[in-house]
Amino acid sequence: MKKSKLFGSLVLTASLFLAACGNGGTTADSSAAESSSTVAAEPTTVKIGLVSESAVEIWEAVAERLADENIELEIVKFTDYNQPNIALDNGELDLNAFQHVAFLENYNANNDADLTPIGFTFVSPLGIYSNNYTEYSEIQDGDTIAIPNDVTNGGRALLLLQAIDLITLDNATGTTPTVGDIVENPKNLNIEELDAAQLPRSLEDAGAAVINTNFAVDAGLVPTEDALYLDTDNIQEVLDIYKNVVAARAEDVDNEVYKKVVAAYQTEETKALIAETTANTDIPAWD
């Protein structure tokens, strides 16, 4: 900062001297303009971690808008939910945008981390899908139901199964129930926990699978048409902890550049792209 002030003082002094000599300061003004132009030409790079093709498409449009603000958004795509938080935590990323609040809080608790939401993105429904049935009531005794194997999405999947009366959970479990919290299973369902990215493939063998929207869309499914049930069908029952966010390290929550990244995302253009890329399934969560 002191260096910039000194440079400005020198330019001003030179301008006044040249003006007194009758040159109008043209040379000094031109030099200052060239220097300013050089500084402005160097964009600030921000690396953001994403999961899923639909997210990449949306953020590529955000990157175009940020370019006008001299910010270069570098997109890093991951294939699972485990790596983006690790990469953000260790400084390989500046931001990530793939998870809801519950998932983020669980990561922080288990890894002594301080990753922090800096803006909401959308609410993504969790849906149950099947290659064998057209109604969830058709699910048969002894069927295998595949669900995500991480604590938060797995718990949300179990709450979905309870919402459609396939199982009953212990009332004391809260928002992150586990398979061990099932107290009633009238159809003797076999609950199989798999990596979330593998769930669409499990439809070849399982009676049904509870799949995150991004992986469902990437697999060619249309949630509003193909899901037997979406938990956002009863949106008032979807908790705020399932709102997706842009996350940063705690020391960066007031970073002005990162705030501009969030602002460039939270636009009408993004709303339209969310509707287009998720077949009107995901719901913008920042209003």
Coordinates of C-alpha atoms in Angstrom, one line a residue:
M1 CA 0.0 0.0 0.0
K2 CA 2.8 2.5 0.9
K3 CA 4.5 1.6 -2.4
S4 CA 1.4 2.5 -4.4
K5 CA 1.0 5.8 -2.6
L6 CA 4.7 6.6 -3.3
F7 CA 4.2 5.8 -7.0
G8 CA 1.1 8.0 -7.1
S9 CA 3.0 10.9 -5.5
L10 CA 5.8 10.6 -8.0
V11 CA 3.4 10.6 -10.9
L12 CA 1.6 13.7 -9.5
T13 CA 4.9 15.5 -9.0
A14 CA 6.1 14.7 -12.5
S15 CA 2.8 15.9 -14.0
L16 CA 2.9 19.2 -12.2
F17 CA 6.5 19.8 -13.3
L18 CA 5.7 19.0 -17.0
A19 CA 2.6 21.2 -16.8
A20 CA 4.7 24.1 -15.6
C21 CA 7.0 23.6 -18.5
G22 CA 4.1 23.7 -20.9
N23 CA 3.9 20.0 -21.8
G24 CA 0.5 19.4 -20.2
G25 CA 1.6 16.2 -18.5
T26 CA 1.0 14.0 -21.5
T27 CA 4.0 11.7 -21.0
A28 CA 3.3 11.2 -17.3
D29 CA -0.5 10.6 -17.8
S30 CA 0.3 8.1 -20.6
S31 CA 2.8 6.2 -18.4
A32 CA 0.3 6.0 -15.5
A33 CA -2.4 4.8 -17.8
E34 CA -0.2 2.1 -19.2
S35 CA 0.8 1.0 -15.7
S36 CA -2.8 0.8 -14.5
S37 CA -3.8 -1.1 -17.6
T38 CA -1.0 -3.6 -16.9
V39 CA -2.2 -4.2 -13.4
A40 CA -5.8 -4.7 -14.5
A41 CA -4.8 -7.2 -17.1
E42 CA -3.7 -9.7 -14.4
P43 CA -6.8 -11.6 -13.3
T44 CA -7.3 -13.1 -9.9
T45 CA -7.5 -16.9 -10.1
V46 CA -10.0 -18.8 -7.9
K47 CA -10.0 -22.6 -8.0
I48 CA -13.4 -24.2 -7.2
G49 CA -14.1 -27.9 -6.8
L50 CA -17.3 -29.4 -8.2
V51 CA -18.9 -32.8 -8.6
S52 CA -21.1 -33.7 -11.6
E53 CA -21.4 -32.5 -15.2
S54 CA -24.5 -30.4 -14.5
A55 CA -22.6 -28.4 -11.9
V56 CA -19.7 -27.9 -14.3
E57 CA -22.0 -26.5 -17.0
I58 CA -23.6 -24.0 -14.5
W59 CA -20.3 -22.8 -13.1
E60 CA -18.7 -22.4 -16.6
A61 CA -21.4 -19.8 -17.2
V62 CA -20.5 -18.2 -13.9
A63 CA -16.9 -18.2 -15.0
E64 CA -17.8 -16.2 -18.1
R65 CA -19.5 -13.5 -16.0
L66 CA -16.6 -13.4 -13.6
A67 CA -14.1 -12.8 -16.4
D68 CA -15.7 -9.4 -16.9
E69 CA -14.7 -8.6 -13.3
N70 CA -11.1 -9.7 -13.9
I71 CA -11.6 -13.0 -12.0
E72 CA -10.5 -16.3 -13.6
L73 CA -12.6 -19.1 -12.2
E74 CA -10.7 -22.4 -12.5
I75 CA -13.0 -25.4 -12.3
V76 CA -11.7 -28.7 -10.8
K77 CA -14.1 -31.6 -11.2
F78 CA -14.1 -34.6 -8.8
T79 CA -15.9 -37.9 -9.2
D80 CA -16.9 -38.5 -5.6
Y81 CA -18.0 -36.6 -2.5
N82 CA -14.9 -37.4 -0.4
Q83 CA -12.1 -35.4 -2.2
P84 CA -13.4 -31.8 -2.6
N85 CA -13.4 -31.0 1.1
I86 CA -10.0 -32.6 1.6
A87 CA -8.6 -30.5 -1.3
L88 CA -10.2 -27.3 0.1
D89 CA -9.0 -28.0 3.6
N90 CA -5.4 -28.5 2.5
G91 CA -5.3 -25.5 0.2
E92 CA -5.5 -27.1 -3.2
L93 CA -8.8 -25.4 -3.8
D94 CA -10.1 -21.9 -2.8
L95 CA -13.8 -22.9 -2.8
N96 CA -16.0 -25.9 -3.4
A97 CA -19.7 -26.2 -4.3
F98 CA -21.1 -29.7 -4.1
Q99 CA -22.5 -30.4 -0.6
H100 CA -25.3 -29.4 1.7
V101 CA -24.8 -28.0 5.2
A102 CA -25.2 -31.4 7.0
F103 CA -22.5 -33.0 4.9
L104 CA -20.1 -30.1 5.5
E105 CA -20.8 -30.1 9.3
N106 CA -20.1 -33.9 9.4
Y107 CA -16.8 -33.4 7.6
N108 CA -15.7 -30.7 10.0
A109 CA -16.6 -32.7 13.0
N110 CA -14.7 -35.8 11.8
N111 CA -11.7 -34.0 10.5
D112 CA -11.2 -31.2 13.0
A113 CA -11.7 -28.8 10.1
D114 CA -13.3 -25.3 9.9
L115 CA -14.7 -25.2 6.4
T116 CA -17.5 -22.6 6.3
P117 CA -20.5 -21.9 4.0
I118 CA -20.3 -18.5 2.3
G119 CA -23.5 -18.7 0.2
F120 CA -26.4 -20.9 -0.6
T121 CA -26.8 -22.5 -4.1
F122 CA -29.7 -24.9 -4.3
V123 CA -31.7 -27.7 -2.7
S124 CA -31.3 -30.9 -4.5
P125 CA -33.9 -33.6 -3.9
L126 CA -33.1 -37.1 -3.0
G127 CA -35.1 -39.6 -5.0
I128 CA -35.9 -43.3 -5.0
Y129 CA -35.6 -45.0 -8.4
S130 CA -36.2 -48.5 -9.8
N131 CA -35.8 -50.4 -13.0
N132 CA -38.4 -52.9 -11.8
Y133 CA -41.2 -50.8 -10.4
T134 CA -43.3 -47.8 -11.4
E135 CA -44.6 -47.1 -7.9
Y136 CA -42.8 -47.4 -4.6
S137 CA -45.7 -49.4 -3.2
E138 CA -44.8 -52.2 -5.6
I139 CA -41.5 -52.8 -3.8
Q140 CA -41.5 -56.5 -2.7
D141 CA -40.7 -58.4 0.5
G142 CA -36.9 -59.0 0.7
D143 CA -35.9 -56.5 -2.0
T144 CA -32.5 -54.8 -1.8
I145 CA -32.7 -51.0 -1.5
A146 CA -29.4 -49.3 -2.1
I147 CA -28.6 -46.0 -0.3
P148 CA -25.6 -43.7 0.0
N149 CA -23.0 -44.8 2.4
D150 CA -22.0 -41.4 3.9
V151 CA -23.6 -40.4 7.2
T152 CA -25.6 -37.4 6.0
N153 CA -27.0 -38.6 2.7
G154 CA -27.4 -42.1 4.1
G155 CA -29.4 -40.7 7.0
R156 CA -31.5 -38.6 4.6
A157 CA -32.2 -41.7 2.5
L158 CA -33.5 -43.5 5.5
L159 CA -35.7 -40.6 6.3
L160 CA -37.0 -40.8 2.7
L161 CA -37.8 -44.5 3.1
Q162 CA -39.6 -43.7 6.4
A163 CA -41.6 -41.0 4.6
I164 CA -43.0 -43.6 2.2
D165 CA -43.7 -46.1 5.0
L166 CA -41.2 -48.7 4.0
I167 CA -39.4 -48.5 7.3
T168 CA -39.8 -46.9 10.7
L169 CA -36.9 -45.2 12.5
D170 CA -36.2 -44.7 16.2
N171 CA -37.6 -41.3 17.1
A172 CA -34.4 -40.4 19.0
T173 CA -32.1 -40.6 15.9
G174 CA -32.5 -37.0 14.7
T175 CA -31.3 -35.9 11.2
T176 CA -28.6 -38.6 10.8
P177 CA -30.2 -42.0 11.4
T178 CA -28.2 -45.1 10.5
V179 CA -29.4 -48.6 9.4
G180 CA -29.1 -49.6 13.0
D181 CA -31.8 -47.2 13.9
I182 CA -34.5 -49.0 11.9
V183 CA -37.0 -50.3 14.4
E184 CA -39.6 -51.6 11.9
N185 CA -39.0 -53.2 8.5
P186 CA -42.2 -54.9 7.5
K187 CA -41.0 -55.9 4.1
N188 CA -37.7 -57.3 5.4
L189 CA -35.8 -55.0 3.0
N190 CA -32.1 -55.4 2.7
I191 CA -30.6 -51.9 3.0
E192 CA -27.3 -51.9 1.1
E193 CA -25.0 -48.9 1.6
L194 CA -22.9 -47.9 -1.5
D195 CA -20.7 -45.0 -2.6
A196 CA -23.1 -42.4 -3.9
A197 CA -21.5 -42.4 -7.4
Q198 CA -22.2 -46.1 -7.7
L199 CA -25.9 -45.9 -7.0
P200 CA -27.3 -45.5 -10.5
R201 CA -25.4 -48.6 -11.6
S202 CA -26.9 -50.6 -8.6
L203 CA -30.4 -50.3 -10.3
E204 CA -29.3 -53.3 -12.5
D205 CA -29.5 -55.5 -9.4
A206 CA -31.3 -53.8 -6.6
G207 CA -35.1 -53.5 -6.3
A208 CA -34.6 -49.8 -5.9
A209 CA -32.0 -47.2 -5.0
V210 CA -32.1 -43.8 -3.3
I211 CA -29.9 -41.6 -5.5
N212 CA -28.6 -38.0 -5.3
T213 CA -29.9 -35.8 -8.1
N214 CA -26.5 -35.0 -9.6
F215 CA -25.6 -38.6 -10.0
A216 CA -29.1 -39.4 -11.3
V217 CA -28.9 -36.7 -13.9
D218 CA -25.4 -37.7 -15.0
A219 CA -26.7 -41.3 -15.5
G220 CA -29.5 -40.0 -17.8
L221 CA -32.4 -40.1 -15.3
V222 CA -34.9 -37.3 -15.2
P223 CA -35.8 -37.0 -11.5
T224 CA -39.2 -35.4 -11.9
E225 CA -40.2 -38.1 -14.4
D226 CA -38.2 -41.2 -13.3
A227 CA -38.2 -41.1 -9.5
L228 CA -40.8 -43.1 -7.7
Y229 CA -40.6 -40.4 -5.0
L230 CA -38.6 -37.2 -4.4
D231 CA -38.2 -36.0 -0.8
T232 CA -38.8 -32.4 -2.1
D233 CA -42.3 -33.5 -3.0
N234 CA -42.9 -32.4 0.6
I235 CA -40.6 -29.5 0.5
Q236 CA -41.7 -28.1 3.9
E237 CA -40.2 -31.3 5.4
V238 CA -36.8 -30.8 3.8
L239 CA -34.6 -29.3 6.5
D240 CA -32.3 -26.3 6.0
I241 CA -29.3 -28.5 6.6
Y242 CA -29.9 -30.0 3.2
K243 CA -29.4 -26.7 1.4
N244 CA -26.3 -26.8 -0.8
V245 CA -23.6 -24.2 -0.3
V246 CA -20.4 -22.7 -1.6
A247 CA -17.8 -23.4 1.0
A248 CA -14.4 -21.8 1.9
R249 CA -11.9 -22.0 4.7
A250 CA -13.0 -20.1 7.8
E251 CA -10.2 -17.5 7.4
D252 CA -11.6 -16.6 3.9
V253 CA -15.3 -16.0 4.7
D254 CA -14.8 -12.2 4.3
N255 CA -12.7 -12.5 1.1
E256 CA -14.1 -9.9 -1.3
V257 CA -13.2 -11.9 -4.4
Y258 CA -15.0 -15.0 -3.1
K259 CA -18.0 -12.8 -2.3
K260 CA -18.0 -11.8 -6.0
V261 CA -17.9 -15.5 -7.0
V262 CA -21.0 -16.1 -4.9
A263 CA -22.8 -13.1 -6.3
A264 CA -22.0 -14.1 -9.9
Y265 CA -23.6 -17.5 -9.1
Q266 CA -26.7 -16.2 -7.4
T267 CA -28.4 -14.7 -10.5
E268 CA -31.4 -15.2 -12.7
E269 CA -29.1 -16.7 -15.3
T270 CA -28.1 -19.4 -12.8
K271 CA -31.7 -20.1 -11.9
A272 CA -32.5 -20.8 -15.6
L273 CA -29.5 -23.1 -16.0
I274 CA -30.4 -25.0 -12.8
A275 CA -33.8 -25.6 -14.3
E276 CA -32.4 -26.6 -17.7
T277 CA -29.6 -28.9 -16.4
T278 CA -31.6 -30.7 -13.8
A279 CA -34.9 -30.9 -15.6
N280 CA -36.6 -28.5 -13.2
T281 CA -35.6 -30.7 -10.3
D282 CA -33.1 -28.6 -8.2
I283 CA -34.5 -25.6 -6.4
P284 CA -32.5 -22.3 -6.0
A285 CA -31.9 -21.8 -2.3
W286 CA -30.6 -18.2 -2.0
D287 CA -33.9 -16.3 -2.2

